[in-house]
């Protein structure tokens, strides 16, 4: 007997594999109808404009699901321009979207999807099974090799049905396909083949609630409501994403009413925002773990090859002070690159701040006066976090020069393995413990510069393990090994602090569990 979505396929937020009953699903469906019921503004059609102050320079690759990195940033755009077969939505971490339902065979080798009738792309073409297959085979983002290696064939018996046949049972197929990657986000085959990949990112056509109007690199992206969107017509007519990299400038624009929503305000500026009449501070709990990656630890000539040196660096980090100073105490000090909300998370011992012990370890490792660590690379939008890290390391004698790089370029060079020394890493991508480990720890991972044989072997073992308890124990052992080897130095699980102006009704912050940005965009509103 196959497992149907309406019986057991829907997942509770942060807990893949927990079934929702038919009664629960009907209740959720009724709630969705109520939530989507048009009011006066909806009857008049989308109206008005919402403007964001964005903390990073937007990259055209984020408009194309095929380029999705194993990080959350591209989903900021995908939720507006594109749509997926299944995706995290309010109250459901695996919500049916373009797919009306799905079934999984008892042997775990076949997944079949039934497309919803009605969804169309922005150019009017209907969404078909061929588009779904094309989007999967075209996908080249994070974990694409893993997905391709495990899927034996994709069948499209008709325009509404898609069948994925796996080479062997893989419990994480849906997690990788629908949440941790962009492989399940669907683009129009005919249009992409007509304009090519370069033409597509210049004028993307998706099936999401908003359609592309214009993009001025480094300045702004403009989108317009797509009223035929299957879920509901958007309430707001136009969305403008304005690039404002400087935090103080973003906050000033919000105060003046030039923008309605700003992302990523930290430290004293966040406190100022909180005290400003008419503005609302919106901290969002995210799965965005931050950590230091010692990418030279597999080089025997590097100081980072010695576990004592890596442990010294971790002991040098004053995480509590950083949290209070930069994120007003909202971030979580967790000690892992796996978020606490993820399925199969293993709780490590709490990180300790002990600079005296750190200096002792350095001396034992042959570096009594410390050493020059070269450049420490980071995403420029989190340079103030990295500055605190560099200062902490300097206090125990590890001297590093900060090298902040604009996000799109940072991510590309990181994935292309162009960095040395130390990287300040962060990821807020959806998924579970296995997806996070696959991208950053396991050999062959998109951002893994090296790996350990015992970890790689255990990861292979868990990938095909059908017993949830046994699989969870294996993944816990992997996480324990990451901790014992000090393969990374954890910093925190970031609280993403944002600001909302007085014109905004529903901002969308926090509606989707484990999502940093404003979504679903079709639910956003302006005050009357």
Coordinates of N, CA, C and O in Angstrom, one line a residue, residues 177-261:
X177 N 14.6 17.0 -2.0 CA 13.9 17.5 -3.2 C 13.0 18.7 -2.9 O 13.0 19.6 -3.7
X178 N 12.3 18.7 -1.7 CA 11.3 19.7 -1.5 C 11.7 20.8 -0.6 O 11.0 21.9 -0.6
X179 N 12.8 20.7 0.2 CA 13.1 21.7 1.2 C 14.5 22.2 1.2 O 14.8 23.4 1.2
X180 N 15.5 21.2 1.1 CA 16.9 21.6 1.3 C 17.5 22.1 0.0 O 18.6 22.6 0.0
X181 N 16.9 21.9 -1.1 CA 17.5 22.3 -2.4 C 16.4 23.0 -3.2 O 15.2 23.2 -2.8
X182 N 16.8 23.4 -4.4 CA 15.8 24.1 -5.4 C 15.3 23.1 -6.4 O 14.7 23.5 -7.4
X183 N 15.6 21.8 -6.3 CA 15.3 20.8 -7.3 C 13.8 20.7 -7.6 O 13.4 20.3 -8.6
X184 N 13.0 21.0 -6.5 CA 11.5 20.8 -6.7 C 10.8 22.1 -7.1 O 9.6 22.1 -7.1
X185 N 11.5 23.1 -7.3 CA 10.9 24.4 -7.8 C 10.9 24.4 -9.3 O 11.9 24.0 -10.0
X186 N 9.8 24.7 -9.9 CA 9.5 24.4 -11.3 C 9.5 25.6 -12.2 O 8.9 26.6 -11.9
X187 N 10.3 25.5 -13.3 CA 10.4 26.5 -14.3 C 9.8 26.0 -15.6 O 9.7 24.8 -15.8
X188 N 9.4 27.0 -16.5 CA 8.8 26.6 -17.8 C 9.8 26.0 -18.8 O 10.7 26.8 -19.2
X189 N 9.7 24.8 -19.1 CA 10.6 24.2 -20.0 C 10.8 24.9 -21.4 O 11.9 25.2 -21.8
X190 N 9.6 25.2 -22.0 CA 9.6 25.8 -23.4 C 10.3 27.2 -23.3 O 11.1 27.5 -24.2
X191 N 10.0 27.9 -22.3 CA 10.6 29.3 -22.2 C 12.1 29.2 -22.0 O 12.8 30.0 -22.6
X192 N 12.5 28.4 -21.1 CA 14.0 28.3 -20.8 C 14.7 27.8 -22.0 O 15.8 28.3 -22.3
X193 N 14.2 26.8 -22.7 CA 14.8 26.4 -23.9 C 14.9 27.4 -25.0 O 15.8 27.5 -25.8
X194 N 13.9 28.3 -25.0 CA 13.9 29.4 -26.0 C 14.9 30.5 -25.7 O 15.6 30.9 -26.6
X195 N 15.0 30.9 -24.4 CA 15.9 32.0 -24.1 C 17.2 31.6 -23.6 O 18.1 32.5 -23.6
X196 N 17.4 30.4 -23.2 CA 18.7 29.9 -22.6 C 18.8 30.3 -21.2 O 18.1 31.1 -20.6
X197 N 19.8 29.8 -20.5 CA 20.1 30.0 -19.1 C 20.4 31.5 -18.8 O 19.9 32.1 -17.9
X198 N 21.2 32.1 -19.7 CA 21.6 33.5 -19.5 C 20.3 34.4 -19.7 O 20.1 35.4 -18.9
X199 N 19.6 34.1 -20.7 CA 18.3 34.9 -20.9 C 17.3 34.7 -19.8 O 16.6 35.6 -19.5
X200 N 17.3 33.5 -19.2 CA 16.3 33.3 -18.2 C 16.6 34.2 -16.9 O 15.6 34.7 -16.4
X201 N 17.8 34.3 -16.5 CA 18.0 35.1 -15.3 C 17.9 36.6 -15.6 O 17.7 37.4 -14.6
X202 N 17.9 37.0 -16.9 CA 17.7 38.4 -17.2 C 16.2 38.7 -17.2 O 15.8 39.8 -17.0
X203 N 15.4 37.7 -17.5 CA 13.9 37.9 -17.6 C 13.2 36.6 -17.1 O 12.7 35.9 -17.9
X204 N 13.3 36.3 -15.8 CA 12.8 35.1 -15.3 C 11.2 35.0 -15.4 O 10.5 36.0 -15.2
X205 N 10.8 33.8 -15.7 CA 9.3 33.5 -15.8 C 9.1 32.4 -14.8 O 9.7 31.3 -15.0
X206 N 8.3 32.6 -13.8 CA 8.0 31.5 -12.8 C 6.5 31.3 -12.7 O 5.7 31.7 -13.6
X207 N 6.1 30.6 -11.6 CA 4.8 30.3 -11.4 C 4.3 30.8 -10.0 O 3.4 30.4 -9.4
X208 N 5.1 31.7 -9.5 CA 4.9 32.3 -8.1 C 3.9 33.4 -8.1 O 3.3 33.8 -9.1
X209 N 3.6 34.0 -6.9 CA 2.6 35.0 -6.8 C 3.0 36.4 -7.4 O 2.1 37.2 -7.5
X210 N 4.3 36.5 -7.7 CA 4.7 37.8 -8.3 C 5.6 37.6 -9.5 O 6.3 36.6 -9.6
X211 N 5.4 38.4 -10.5 CA 6.1 38.3 -11.8 C 7.2 39.4 -11.9 O 7.1 40.5 -11.3
X212 N 8.2 39.1 -12.6 CA 9.4 40.0 -12.8 C 9.0 41.2 -13.6 O 8.3 41.1 -14.6
X213 N 9.4 42.4 -13.2 CA 9.2 43.7 -13.9 C 10.6 44.2 -14.4 O 10.8 44.4 -15.6
X214 N 11.5 44.4 -13.4 CA 12.8 45.0 -13.8 C 13.8 44.7 -12.7 O 13.5 44.4 -11.5
X215 N 15.1 44.7 -13.1 CA 16.2 44.5 -12.2 C 17.3 45.4 -12.5 O 17.8 45.3 -13.7
X216 N 17.7 46.2 -11.6 CA 18.9 47.1 -11.8 C 19.9 46.6 -10.8 O 19.8 46.9 -9.6
X217 N 21.0 45.9 -11.3 CA 21.9 45.3 -10.4 C 22.5 46.3 -9.4 O 22.9 47.4 -9.8
X218 N 22.6 45.9 -8.1 CA 23.1 46.8 -7.1 C 22.2 47.8 -6.6 O 22.5 48.6 -5.7
X219 N 21.0 47.9 -7.3 CA 20.1 49.0 -6.9 C 18.8 48.5 -6.4 O 18.4 48.6 -5.3
X220 N 18.0 47.8 -7.3 CA 16.7 47.3 -6.9 C 16.1 46.3 -7.9 O 16.4 46.3 -9.1
X221 N 15.2 45.5 -7.3 CA 14.4 44.5 -8.1 C 12.9 44.9 -7.9 O 12.5 45.2 -6.8
X222 N 12.2 44.9 -9.0 CA 10.8 45.3 -9.0 C 9.9 44.1 -9.5 O 10.2 43.5 -10.5
X223 N 8.9 43.7 -8.7 CA 8.0 42.7 -9.0 C 6.6 43.2 -9.0 O 6.3 44.1 -8.3
X224 N 5.7 42.5 -9.7 CA 4.3 42.9 -9.8 C 3.4 41.7 -9.5 O 3.7 40.6 -9.9
X225 N 2.3 41.9 -8.9 CA 1.4 40.9 -8.5 C 0.9 40.1 -9.7 O 0.6 40.6 -10.7
X226 N 0.9 38.7 -9.6 CA 0.4 37.8 -10.6 C -1.0 37.3 -10.1 O -1.0 36.4 -9.3
X227 N -2.0 38.0 -10.6 CA -3.3 37.7 -10.0 C -3.9 36.3 -10.3 O -4.6 35.8 -9.5
X228 N -3.5 35.6 -11.4 CA -3.9 34.2 -11.5 C -3.3 33.2 -10.6 O -3.5 32.0 -10.8
X229 N -2.4 33.7 -9.7 CA -1.7 32.7 -8.8 C -2.7 31.8 -8.2 O -3.7 32.2 -7.6
X230 N -2.5 30.5 -8.2 CA -3.5 29.5 -7.9 C -3.9 29.6 -6.4 O -5.1 29.3 -6.1
X231 N -3.0 29.9 -5.5 CA -3.3 29.9 -4.1 C -4.3 31.0 -3.7 O -5.3 30.8 -3.0
X232 N -4.0 32.2 -4.1 CA -4.8 33.4 -3.9 C -4.2 34.6 -4.6 O -2.9 34.6 -4.7
X233 N -4.9 35.6 -5.0 CA -4.3 36.8 -5.6 C -3.6 37.5 -4.5 O -4.1 37.7 -3.4
X234 N -2.4 38.0 -4.8 CA -1.7 38.9 -3.8 C -2.5 40.1 -3.5 O -3.3 40.6 -4.3
X235 N -2.3 40.6 -2.2 CA -3.0 41.8 -1.8 C -2.3 43.1 -2.3 O -2.9 44.1 -2.6
X236 N -0.9 43.0 -2.3 CA -0.1 44.2 -2.6 C 0.3 44.1 -4.1 O 0.7 43.1 -4.6
X237 N 0.1 45.2 -4.8 CA 0.3 45.3 -6.3 C 1.8 45.2 -6.6 O 2.1 44.4 -7.5
X238 N 2.6 45.9 -6.0 CA 4.0 46.0 -6.4 C 5.0 45.8 -5.2 O 4.7 46.3 -4.1
X239 N 6.0 45.0 -5.4 CA 7.1 44.8 -4.4 C 8.4 45.4 -5.0 O 8.7 45.1 -6.1
X240 N 9.1 46.2 -4.2 CA 10.4 46.7 -4.6 C 11.4 46.3 -3.5 O 11.2 46.6 -2.4
X241 N 12.4 45.7 -4.0 CA 13.5 45.2 -3.1 C 14.7 46.1 -3.4 O 15.4 46.0 -4.4
X242 N 15.0 47.0 -2.5 CA 16.0 48.0 -2.7 C 17.3 47.6 -1.9 O 17.3 47.3 -0.7
X243 N 18.4 47.6 -2.6 CA 19.7 47.2 -2.0 C 20.3 48.3 -1.2 O 20.6 49.4 -1.7
X244 N 20.4 48.1 0.1 CA 21.0 49.1 1.0 C 21.9 48.3 2.0 O 21.5 47.9 3.1
X245 N 23.2 48.1 1.6 CA 24.1 47.3 2.3 C 24.4 47.8 3.7 O 24.7 47.0 4.7
X246 N 24.4 49.1 3.9 CA 24.8 49.7 5.2 C 23.7 49.7 6.2 O 22.6 50.2 5.9
X247 N 23.9 49.1 7.4 CA 22.8 49.0 8.4 C 22.2 50.4 8.8 O 21.0 50.5 8.9
X248 N 23.1 51.3 9.1 CA 22.6 52.6 9.5 C 21.8 53.3 8.4 O 20.8 54.0 8.7
X249 N 22.2 53.1 7.2 CA 21.4 53.7 6.1 C 20.1 53.0 5.9 O 19.1 53.7 5.6
X250 N 20.0 51.7 6.1 CA 18.8 51.0 6.1 C 17.8 51.5 7.1 O 16.6 51.8 6.8
X251 N 18.3 51.7 8.3 CA 17.5 52.1 9.4 C 17.0 53.6 9.2 O 15.8 53.9 9.4
X252 N 17.8 54.4 8.6 CA 17.5 55.8 8.3 C 16.4 55.8 7.3 O 15.4 56.6 7.4
X253 N 16.5 54.9 6.3 CA 15.4 54.9 5.2 C 14.1 54.4 5.8 O 13.0 54.9 5.4
X254 N 14.1 53.5 6.8 CA 12.9 53.0 7.4 C 12.3 54.2 8.2 O 11.1 54.4 8.2
X255 N 13.1 54.9 8.9 CA 12.6 56.0 9.7 C 11.9 57.1 8.9 O 10.9 57.7 9.2
X256 N 12.5 57.3 7.7 CA 12.0 58.4 6.8 C 10.8 57.9 6.0 O 10.2 58.7 5.3
X257 N 10.5 56.6 6.1 CA 9.4 56.1 5.3 C 9.7 55.8 3.9 O 8.8 55.5 3.1
X258 N 11.0 55.8 3.5 CA 11.4 55.5 2.2 C 11.3 54.0 1.9 O 11.1 53.6 0.7
X259 N 11.4 53.1 2.9 CA 11.2 51.7 2.8 C 10.2 51.3 3.9 O 10.1 52.0 4.9
X260 N 9.6 50.1 3.7 CA 8.6 49.7 4.7 C 9.1 48.6 5.6 O 8.6 48.4 6.7
X261 N 10.1 47.8 5.1 CA 10.7 46.7 5.8 C 12.2 46.7 5.6 O 12.6 46.9 4.5

